[in-house]
Amino acid sequence: MPNDNVTELIQPGAFQDPLTEVLRNGARALLTQAVEAEVAEFLDKHRDLRTKDGVQRVVRHGHLPEREVMTGIGPVAVRQPRVRDRGAAADAPDRIRFTPAILPPYVRRSKSLEVLLPILYLKGISTGDFEEALAALLGKDAAGLSASTISRLKENWIDEYNRWKRRDLSARRYVYIWADGIYLQARLEDEKQCILVVIGATPEGKKELIGFTDGARESAQDWRELLLDLKRRGLDVPPKLAIADGGLGFWKAIGEIWPTTREQRCWVHKTANVLNKLPKSQQPKAKRALQEIWMAETRADAETAFDAFIESYRLKYEKAADCLERDRDALLAFYDFPAEHWKHLRTSNPIESTFASVRHRTIRTKGCLSNATALAMVFKLVDAAQKSWRRLNGHNQLPKVVLGAKFKDGLEVVSNADQPQAAA
């Protein structure tokens, strides 16, 4: 006879998992310790302040009411210490207030959960199924995740995205840009089944999402509309270099809008394209030969390795050789920029890595997202990812690129006029 307790245990979200409870209790203890450490540091910082009566001005004053924060392991109860400023009225503008960095005011769910929600949406979970799906992950007490809550969050994200895509860009400048078309697991509502993405590097070396929209990856018109929109909002100064794969309508569009921008083809895409034109038995050796090109220390060495590949494969595998040959100049453009930047410029990896968790080129869900919803979900994911993007290596070289300095094989070319004169 089946054990009723066992039956109850296997119901999604309806079981008590001892390990999860231990983790929650541990998380609560660690969170409490972290907040207590913050308040102790805050009080120590203000310990010398005194009121007119000579008593310490900033002191502890109990705790705020307990509240729950939804995390990746379910709800975690927290109590925030209260701090009192005895030298100012409660509504005084100069009143000293304590807000723990780890626990911002009114926060109700952790950042990891904020990222999980749009990912599930893009993977085809409908609004009405979120509570059941998340209960299996977070436990049956996962409050605040009803269909109405998810719908409200979705509307907020759409509003955030609409405000972001109308922002003024007149004060922005980007030295390099990366472009790609990303296919999602979720199907969009019309023929525009792709997200067109542009990421830029500022003169300070910070990578930023500049713009994205729905469109067709090969459509020069869709890319033209995106780039023109950026220009209309103030992005007038063309980037020095654009990085993308070779099959995009992007190149035609950027050639019309920013004709002075140099082109760099993505070596990851080009390698895949060349290898696809070779039998599997030849691919490992060919891949090593291609790597010798883009890993060469100088352009001259790269040209030598380039010629060697063409000579080795043209006779039997003409299509593979032609695929590589036709983009020679664009594949080697990075040699005219600082060597510290080469690892960033040879591929469109900033886009590829960001969208790795949501992109998929073949499998599609049965459901269909509206384009507005899909764009809002993607925006939330990228907005979260931006916080962990690293600055470019050698960011101190970027101002030189902006000012038009010349580089050869990654090193700055110094003219005779710029060199110090020898002592007479």
GROMACS .gro file of C-alpha atoms in nm:
model
  424
    1MET     CA    1   0.000   0.000   0.000
    2PRO     CA    2   0.148   0.337  -0.094
    3ASN     CA    3   0.267   0.550   0.190
    4ASP     CA    4   0.064   0.872   0.202
    5ASN     CA    5   0.365   1.057   0.338
    6VAL     CA    6   0.574   0.952   0.038
    7THR     CA    7   0.299   1.066  -0.198
    8GLU     CA    8   0.294   1.402  -0.025
    9LEU     CA    9   0.670   1.436  -0.049
   10ILE     CA   10   0.679   1.416  -0.425
   11GLN     CA   11   0.421   1.690  -0.485
   12PRO     CA   12   0.604   1.988  -0.640
   13GLY     CA   13   0.641   2.269  -0.392
   14ALA     CA   14   0.449   2.081  -0.122
   15PHE     CA   15   0.736   1.908   0.057
   16GLN     CA   16   0.965   2.001   0.343
   17ASP     CA   17   1.324   1.958   0.229
   18PRO     CA   18   1.553   1.938   0.535
   19LEU     CA   19   1.857   2.048   0.335
   20THR     CA   20   1.675   2.354   0.201
   21GLU     CA   21   1.561   2.443   0.552
   22VAL     CA   22   1.920   2.422   0.674
   23LEU     CA   23   2.029   2.647   0.387
   24ARG     CA   24   1.754   2.898   0.463
   25ASN     CA   25   1.845   2.908   0.832
   26GLY     CA   26   2.209   2.951   0.739
   27ALA     CA   27   2.121   3.227   0.492
   28ARG     CA   28   1.918   3.404   0.759
   29ALA     CA   29   2.205   3.384   1.008
   30LEU     CA   30   2.458   3.510   0.753
   31LEU     CA   31   2.229   3.792   0.642
   32THR     CA   32   2.174   3.894   1.003
   33GLN     CA   33   2.548   3.894   1.068
   34ALA     CA   34   2.614   4.100   0.755
   35VAL     CA   35   2.355   4.363   0.845
   36GLU     CA   36   2.477   4.375   1.207
   37ALA     CA   37   2.832   4.431   1.080
   38GLU     CA   38   2.708   4.715   0.859
   39VAL     CA   39   2.523   4.887   1.142
   40ALA     CA   40   2.823   4.850   1.374
   41GLU     CA   41   3.046   5.014   1.113
   42PHE     CA   42   2.787   5.289   1.060
   43LEU     CA   43   2.766   5.366   1.433
   44ASP     CA   44   3.145   5.364   1.465
   45LYS     CA   45   3.169   5.614   1.181
   46HIS     CA   46   2.939   5.857   1.367
   47ARG     CA   47   3.052   5.782   1.724
   48ASP     CA   48   3.210   6.125   1.776
   49LEU     CA   49   2.891   6.316   1.694
   50ARG     CA   50   2.717   6.464   1.997
   51THR     CA   51   2.387   6.638   2.061
   52LYS     CA   52   2.362   6.978   2.229
   53ASP     CA   53   2.327   6.793   2.559
   54GLY     CA   54   2.658   6.614   2.499
   55VAL     CA   55   2.518   6.263   2.449
   56GLN     CA   56   2.598   6.041   2.153
   57ARG     CA   57   2.387   6.154   1.860
   58VAL     CA   58   2.356   5.835   1.652
   59VAL     CA   59   2.253   5.521   1.844
   60ARG     CA   60   2.082   5.186   1.794
   61HIS     CA   61   1.707   5.187   1.840
   62GLY     CA   62   1.574   4.832   1.818
   63HIS     CA   63   1.468   4.667   1.492
   64LEU     CA   64   1.226   4.726   1.209
   65PRO     CA   65   0.945   4.470   1.173
   66GLU     CA   66   1.056   4.135   1.033
   67ARG     CA   67   1.007   4.088   0.661
   68GLU     CA   68   1.072   3.811   0.412
   69VAL     CA   69   1.296   3.835   0.107
   70MET     CA   70   1.233   3.581  -0.168
   71THR     CA   71   1.561   3.419  -0.274
   72GLY     CA   72   1.673   3.130  -0.492
   73ILE     CA   73   1.624   2.896  -0.193
   74GLY     CA   74   1.285   3.032  -0.094
   75PRO     CA   75   1.173   3.300   0.154
   76VAL     CA   76   1.433   3.416   0.408
   77ALA     CA   77   1.311   3.618   0.709
   78VAL     CA   78   1.522   3.920   0.805
   79ARG     CA   79   1.512   4.188   1.074
   80GLN     CA   80   1.686   4.514   1.003
   81PRO     CA   81   1.840   4.708   1.294
   82ARG     CA   82   1.695   5.052   1.350
   83VAL     CA   83   1.923   5.353   1.401
   84ARG     CA   84   1.810   5.674   1.571
   85ASP     CA   85   1.950   6.022   1.515
   86ARG     CA   86   1.887   6.200   1.845
   87GLY     CA   87   2.006   6.532   1.707
   88ALA     CA   88   1.744   6.583   1.434
   89ALA     CA   89   1.369   6.556   1.396
   90ALA     CA   90   1.228   6.252   1.212
   91ASP     CA   91   1.142   6.459   0.903
   92ALA     CA   92   1.451   6.682   0.906
   93PRO     CA   93   1.644   6.682   0.575
   94ASP     CA   94   1.978   6.660   0.760
   95ARG     CA   95   1.872   6.360   0.968
   96ILE     CA   96   2.129   6.077   0.959
   97ARG     CA   97   1.970   5.757   0.829
   98PHE     CA   98   2.099   5.400   0.812
   99THR     CA   99   2.027   5.186   0.507
  100PRO     CA  100   2.219   4.857   0.477
  101ALA     CA  101   2.373   4.808   0.133
  102ILE     CA  102   2.297   4.438   0.140
  103LEU     CA  103   1.929   4.496   0.215
  104PRO     CA  104   1.792   4.801   0.027
  105PRO     CA  105   1.461   4.951   0.141
  106TYR     CA  106   1.147   4.767   0.035
  107VAL     CA  107   1.340   4.488  -0.142
  108ARG     CA  108   1.120   4.180  -0.164
  109ARG     CA  109   1.314   3.943  -0.389
  110SER     CA  110   1.681   3.881  -0.455
  111LYS     CA  111   1.852   3.988  -0.776
  112SER     CA  112   1.905   3.624  -0.877
  113LEU     CA  113   1.528   3.576  -0.874
  114GLU     CA  114   1.478   3.896  -1.074
  115VAL     CA  115   1.696   3.738  -1.345
  116LEU     CA  116   1.522   3.399  -1.322
  117LEU     CA  117   1.177   3.539  -1.400
  118PRO     CA  118   1.255   3.679  -1.748
  119ILE     CA  119   1.455   3.367  -1.835
  120LEU     CA  120   1.153   3.147  -1.756
  121TYR     CA  121   0.932   3.381  -1.956
  122LEU     CA  122   1.159   3.353  -2.259
  123LYS     CA  123   1.163   2.976  -2.224
  124GLY     CA  124   0.787   2.961  -2.264
  125ILE     CA  125   0.645   2.958  -1.908
  126SER     CA  126   0.310   3.136  -1.924
  127THR     CA  127   0.202   3.397  -1.668
  128GLY     CA  128  -0.046   3.162  -1.505
  129ASP     CA  129   0.214   2.885  -1.462
  130PHE     CA  130   0.479   3.090  -1.282
  131GLU     CA  131   0.349   3.029  -0.930
  132GLU     CA  132   0.343   2.651  -0.977
  133ALA     CA  133   0.680   2.643  -1.154
  134LEU     CA  134   0.853   2.858  -0.893
  135ALA     CA  135   0.691   2.672  -0.603
  136ALA     CA  136   0.883   2.362  -0.714
  137LEU     CA  137   1.205   2.565  -0.693
  138LEU     CA  138   1.134   2.791  -0.396
  139GLY     CA  139   0.888   2.595  -0.183
  140LYS     CA  140   0.515   2.620  -0.132
  141ASP     CA  141   0.546   2.943   0.068
  142ALA     CA  142   0.680   3.138  -0.228
  143ALA     CA  143   0.458   3.440  -0.184
  144GLY     CA  144   0.427   3.736  -0.417
  145LEU     CA  145   0.459   3.532  -0.737
  146SER     CA  146   0.097   3.505  -0.842
  147ALA     CA  147  -0.016   3.557  -1.200
  148SER     CA  148  -0.120   3.915  -1.121
  149THR     CA  149   0.221   3.990  -0.967
  150ILE     CA  150   0.405   3.849  -1.268
  151SER     CA  151   0.182   4.051  -1.502
  152ARG     CA  152   0.254   4.366  -1.305
  153LEU     CA  153   0.629   4.297  -1.317
  154LYS     CA  154   0.607   4.239  -1.692
  155GLU     CA  155   0.434   4.573  -1.744
  156ASN     CA  156   0.698   4.748  -1.533
  157TRP     CA  157   0.976   4.589  -1.737
  158ILE     CA  158   0.812   4.697  -2.063
  159ASP     CA  159   0.791   5.054  -1.929
  160GLU     CA  160   1.157   5.043  -1.823
  161TYR     CA  161   1.260   4.922  -2.167
  162ASN     CA  162   1.054   5.190  -2.344
  163ARG     CA  163   1.216   5.463  -2.133
  164TRP     CA  164   1.562   5.319  -2.196
  165LYS     CA  165   1.524   5.304  -2.574
  166ARG     CA  166   1.422   5.672  -2.582
  167ARG     CA  167   1.715   5.794  -2.369
  168ASP     CA  168   1.935   6.080  -2.493
  169LEU     CA  169   2.272   5.965  -2.635
  170SER     CA  170   2.423   6.303  -2.719
  171ALA     CA  171   2.672   6.279  -2.431
  172ARG     CA  172   2.779   5.924  -2.519
  173ARG     CA  173   3.068   5.807  -2.734
  174TYR     CA  174   3.178   5.456  -2.825
  175VAL     CA  175   3.523   5.365  -2.954
  176TYR     CA  176   3.431   5.009  -3.057
  177ILE     CA  177   3.096   4.843  -3.119
  178TRP     CA  178   2.995   4.477  -3.148
  179ALA     CA  179   2.684   4.370  -3.341
  180ASP     CA  180   2.500   4.041  -3.378
  181GLY     CA  181   2.158   3.893  -3.434
  182ILE     CA  182   2.033   3.670  -3.151
  183TYR     CA  183   1.767   3.401  -3.192
  184LEU     CA  184   1.558   3.317  -2.886
  185GLN     CA  185   1.397   2.993  -2.774
  186ALA     CA  186   1.067   3.178  -2.765
  187ARG     CA  187   0.897   3.248  -3.098
  188LEU     CA  188   0.805   3.609  -3.164
  189GLU     CA  189   0.462   3.708  -3.289
  190ASP     CA  190   0.557   3.809  -3.643
  191GLU     CA  191   0.821   3.745  -3.906
  192LYS     CA  192   1.088   3.934  -3.711
  193GLN     CA  193   1.228   3.631  -3.533
  194CYS     CA  194   1.559   3.784  -3.425
  195ILE     CA  195   1.691   4.036  -3.173
  196LEU     CA  196   1.945   4.278  -3.325
  197VAL     CA  197   2.201   4.379  -3.061
  198VAL     CA  198   2.467   4.651  -3.049
  199ILE     CA  199   2.713   4.677  -2.757
  200GLY     CA  200   2.974   4.953  -2.733
  201ALA     CA  201   3.299   5.029  -2.550
  202THR     CA  202   3.330   5.378  -2.401
  203PRO     CA  203   3.657   5.578  -2.397
  204GLU     CA  204   3.690   5.463  -2.034
  205GLY     CA  205   3.680   5.098  -2.141
  206LYS     CA  206   3.334   5.021  -2.007
  207LYS     CA  207   3.110   4.796  -2.218
  208GLU     CA  208   2.749   4.910  -2.249
  209LEU     CA  209   2.436   4.795  -2.427
  210ILE     CA  210   2.371   5.070  -2.682
  211GLY     CA  211   2.062   4.943  -2.858
  212PHE     CA  212   1.863   4.643  -2.969
  213THR     CA  213   1.537   4.574  -3.146
  214ASP     CA  214   1.347   4.299  -3.322
  215GLY     CA  215   1.428   4.235  -3.685
  216ALA     CA  216   1.572   3.997  -3.941
  217ARG     CA  217   1.941   3.917  -3.897
  218GLU     CA  218   2.027   3.952  -4.264
  219SER     CA  219   1.811   4.260  -4.320
  220ALA     CA  220   2.011   4.575  -4.397
  221GLN     CA  221   1.689   4.774  -4.355
  222ASP     CA  222   1.630   4.656  -3.997
  223TRP     CA  223   1.992   4.729  -3.903
  224ARG     CA  224   1.968   5.068  -4.077
  225GLU     CA  225   1.660   5.159  -3.871
  226LEU     CA  226   1.836   5.065  -3.547
  227LEU     CA  227   2.153   5.261  -3.627
  228LEU     CA  228   1.958   5.564  -3.751
  229ASP     CA  229   1.756   5.564  -3.429
  230LEU     CA  230   2.081   5.574  -3.229
  231LYS     CA  231   2.207   5.859  -3.444
  232ARG     CA  232   1.881   6.056  -3.412
  233ARG     CA  233   1.912   6.036  -3.035
  234GLY     CA  234   2.253   6.198  -3.043
  235LEU     CA  235   2.509   5.927  -3.124
  236ASP     CA  236   2.674   6.131  -3.399
  237VAL     CA  237   3.042   6.038  -3.358
  238PRO     CA  238   3.112   5.715  -3.549
  239PRO     CA  239   3.294   5.433  -3.367
  240LYS     CA  240   3.650   5.359  -3.477
  241LEU     CA  241   3.586   4.986  -3.530
  242ALA     CA  242   3.283   4.759  -3.560
  243ILE     CA  243   3.300   4.385  -3.492
  244ALA     CA  244   3.044   4.139  -3.631
  245ASP     CA  245   3.018   3.826  -3.843
  246GLY     CA  246   3.023   3.839  -4.221
  247GLY     CA  247   2.666   3.744  -4.305
  248LEU     CA  248   2.486   4.042  -4.162
  249GLY     CA  249   2.299   4.320  -4.340
  250PHE     CA  250   2.468   4.521  -4.064
  251TRP     CA  251   2.773   4.590  -4.282
  252LYS     CA  252   2.570   4.751  -4.557
  253ALA     CA  253   2.381   4.964  -4.305
  254ILE     CA  254   2.687   5.085  -4.113
  255GLY     CA  255   2.867   5.162  -4.440
  256GLU     CA  256   2.588   5.406  -4.523
  257ILE     CA  257   2.549   5.563  -4.178
  258TRP     CA  258   2.909   5.562  -4.046
  259PRO     CA  259   3.125   5.515  -4.358
  260THR     CA  260   3.453   5.592  -4.173
  261THR     CA  261   3.410   5.305  -3.925
  262ARG     CA  262   3.657   5.021  -3.983
  263GLU     CA  263   3.531   4.663  -4.018
  264GLN     CA  264   3.651   4.363  -3.818
  265ARG     CA  265   3.503   4.020  -3.894
  266CYS     CA  266   3.448   3.787  -3.600
  267TRP     CA  267   3.703   3.504  -3.605
  268VAL     CA  268   3.474   3.265  -3.418
  269HIS     CA  269   3.205   3.294  -3.684
  270LYS     CA  270   3.456   3.284  -3.969
  271THR     CA  271   3.626   2.972  -3.830
  272ALA     CA  272   3.289   2.795  -3.803
  273ASN     CA  273   3.197   2.898  -4.159
  274VAL     CA  274   3.526   2.772  -4.305
  275LEU     CA  275   3.517   2.443  -4.113
  276ASN     CA  276   3.161   2.378  -4.231
  277LYS     CA  277   3.296   2.365  -4.586
  278LEU     CA  278   3.548   2.094  -4.499
  279PRO     CA  279   3.502   1.722  -4.427
  280LYS     CA  280   3.515   1.637  -4.056
  281SER     CA  281   3.847   1.456  -4.101
  282GLN     CA  282   4.009   1.783  -4.211
  283GLN     CA  283   3.852   2.013  -3.951
  284PRO     CA  284   4.091   1.971  -3.652
  285LYS     CA  285   4.400   2.044  -3.862
  286ALA     CA  286   4.230   2.333  -4.043
  287LYS     CA  287   4.119   2.482  -3.711
  288ARG     CA  288   4.479   2.487  -3.589
  289ALA     CA  289   4.590   2.649  -3.914
  290LEU     CA  290   4.326   2.920  -3.877
  291GLN     CA  291   4.433   2.981  -3.520
  292GLU     CA  292   4.789   3.042  -3.639
  293ILE     CA  293   4.655   3.335  -3.842
  294TRP     CA  294   4.472   3.531  -3.573
  295MET     CA  295   4.723   3.442  -3.301
  296ALA     CA  296   5.020   3.571  -3.504
  297GLU     CA  297   5.226   3.845  -3.334
  298THR     CA  298   5.240   4.068  -3.643
  299ARG     CA  299   5.027   4.128  -3.948
  300ALA     CA  300   5.309   4.008  -4.171
  301ASP     CA  301   5.314   3.674  -3.987
  302ALA     CA  302   4.936   3.657  -4.010
  303GLU     CA  303   4.949   3.721  -4.385
  304THR     CA  304   5.204   3.441  -4.422
  305ALA     CA  305   4.984   3.199  -4.229
  306PHE     CA  306   4.683   3.322  -4.429
  307ASP     CA  307   4.856   3.249  -4.760
  308ALA     CA  308   4.968   2.908  -4.635
  309PHE     CA  309   4.609   2.812  -4.552
  310ILE     CA  310   4.479   2.924  -4.891
  311GLU     CA  311   4.756   2.734  -5.070
  312SER     CA  312   4.696   2.418  -4.866
  313TYR     CA  313   4.319   2.400  -4.914
  314ARG     CA  314   4.231   2.576  -5.241
  315LEU     CA  315   4.305   2.280  -5.468
  316LYS     CA  316   4.070   2.030  -5.300
  317TYR     CA  317   3.847   2.258  -5.092
  318GLU     CA  318   3.800   2.571  -5.296
  319LYS     CA  319   3.484   2.684  -5.114
  320ALA     CA  320   3.663   2.681  -4.778
  321ALA     CA  321   3.957   2.877  -4.918
  322ASP     CA  322   3.729   3.132  -5.086
  323CYS     CA  323   3.524   3.173  -4.767
  324LEU     CA  324   3.839   3.281  -4.584
  325GLU     CA  325   4.002   3.481  -4.866
  326ARG     CA  326   3.713   3.717  -4.936
  327ASP     CA  327   3.731   3.878  -4.588
  328ARG     CA  328   4.110   3.899  -4.556
  329ASP     CA  329   4.135   4.271  -4.482
  330ALA     CA  330   3.839   4.273  -4.245
  331LEU     CA  331   3.971   3.970  -4.057
  332LEU     CA  332   4.308   4.137  -3.995
  333ALA     CA  333   4.192   4.490  -3.912
  334PHE     CA  334   4.262   4.440  -3.540
  335TYR     CA  335   4.638   4.465  -3.606
  336ASP     CA  336   4.588   4.842  -3.652
  337PHE     CA  337   4.465   4.881  -3.293
  338PRO     CA  338   4.635   4.844  -2.952
  339ALA     CA  339   4.755   4.490  -2.880
  340GLU     CA  340   4.588   4.504  -2.537
  341HIS     CA  341   4.252   4.524  -2.716
  342TRP     CA  342   4.304   4.235  -2.959
  343LYS     CA  343   4.132   3.973  -2.743
  344HIS     CA  344   3.822   4.196  -2.738
  345LEU     CA  345   3.829   4.286  -3.107
  346ARG     CA  346   3.880   3.949  -3.277
  347THR     CA  347   3.532   3.815  -3.189
  348SER     CA  348   3.179   3.925  -3.107
  349ASN     CA  349   3.212   3.744  -2.773
  350PRO     CA  350   3.067   4.030  -2.560
  351ILE     CA  351   2.731   3.960  -2.725
  352GLU     CA  352   2.770   3.582  -2.754
  353SER     CA  353   2.853   3.534  -2.386
  354THR     CA  354   2.579   3.768  -2.265
  355PHE     CA  355   2.306   3.587  -2.454
  356ALA     CA  356   2.439   3.235  -2.407
  357SER     CA  357   2.168   3.150  -2.153
  358VAL     CA  358   1.873   3.257  -2.368
  359ARG     CA  359   1.974   3.214  -2.730
  360HIS     CA  360   1.901   2.907  -2.936
  361ARG     CA  361   1.909   2.875  -3.314
  362THR     CA  362   1.693   2.567  -3.366
  363ILE     CA  363   1.448   2.467  -3.091
  364ARG     CA  364   1.146   2.691  -3.050
  365THR     CA  365   0.873   2.673  -2.787
  366LYS     CA  366   0.514   2.614  -2.895
  367GLY     CA  367   0.401   2.936  -2.730
  368CYS     CA  368   0.444   3.274  -2.893
  369LEU     CA  369   0.560   3.591  -2.716
  370SER     CA  370   0.467   3.938  -2.827
  371ASN     CA  371   0.767   4.126  -2.959
  372ALA     CA  372   0.725   4.393  -2.689
  373THR     CA  373   0.732   4.132  -2.411
  374ALA     CA  374   1.034   3.950  -2.557
  375LEU     CA  375   1.231   4.275  -2.590
  376ALA     CA  376   1.146   4.374  -2.232
  377MET     CA  377   1.257   4.034  -2.101
  378VAL     CA  378   1.585   4.052  -2.296
  379PHE     CA  379   1.640   4.406  -2.168
  380LYS     CA  380   1.606   4.292  -1.806
  381LEU     CA  381   1.855   4.009  -1.859
  382VAL     CA  382   2.113   4.232  -2.029
  383ASP     CA  383   2.060   4.510  -1.773
  384ALA     CA  384   2.143   4.259  -1.498
  385ALA     CA  385   2.440   4.120  -1.693
  386GLN     CA  386   2.590   4.466  -1.751
  387LYS     CA  387   2.668   4.498  -1.382
  388SER     CA  388   2.927   4.222  -1.409
  389TRP     CA  389   3.083   4.321  -1.743
  390ARG     CA  390   3.457   4.382  -1.714
  391ARG     CA  391   3.636   4.681  -1.855
  392LEU     CA  392   3.851   4.635  -2.164
  393ASN     CA  393   4.214   4.543  -2.108
  394GLY     CA  394   4.444   4.838  -2.174
  395HIS     CA  395   4.166   5.092  -2.132
  396ASN     CA  396   4.434   5.362  -2.095
  397GLN     CA  397   4.501   5.316  -2.469
  398LEU     CA  398   4.147   5.410  -2.569
  399PRO     CA  399   4.195   5.790  -2.553
  400LYS     CA  400   4.481   5.749  -2.803
  401VAL     CA  401   4.248   5.562  -3.038
  402VAL     CA  402   3.988   5.836  -2.998
  403LEU     CA  403   4.246   6.103  -3.085
  404GLY     CA  404   4.343   5.918  -3.401
  405ALA     CA  405   4.679   5.769  -3.299
  406LYS     CA  406   4.814   5.514  -3.546
  407PHE     CA  407   4.902   5.161  -3.444
  408LYS     CA  408   5.099   4.895  -3.628
  409ASP     CA  409   5.099   4.537  -3.504
  410GLY     CA  410   4.939   4.662  -3.184
  411LEU     CA  411   5.206   4.923  -3.106
  412GLU     CA  412   5.164   5.299  -3.135
  413VAL     CA  413   5.343   5.451  -3.432
  414VAL     CA  414   5.546   5.751  -3.316
  415SER     CA  415   5.644   5.994  -3.589
  416ASN     CA  416   5.987   6.154  -3.604
  417ALA     CA  417   5.839   6.488  -3.507
  418ASP     CA  418   5.705   6.335  -3.184
  419GLN     CA  419   6.034   6.177  -3.081
  420PRO     CA  420   6.255   6.372  -2.837
  421GLN     CA  421   6.552   6.544  -3.002
  422ALA     CA  422   6.895   6.413  -2.911
  423ALA     CA  423   7.113   6.652  -2.712
  424ALA     CA  424   7.358   6.849  -2.929
   0.00000   0.00000   0.00000
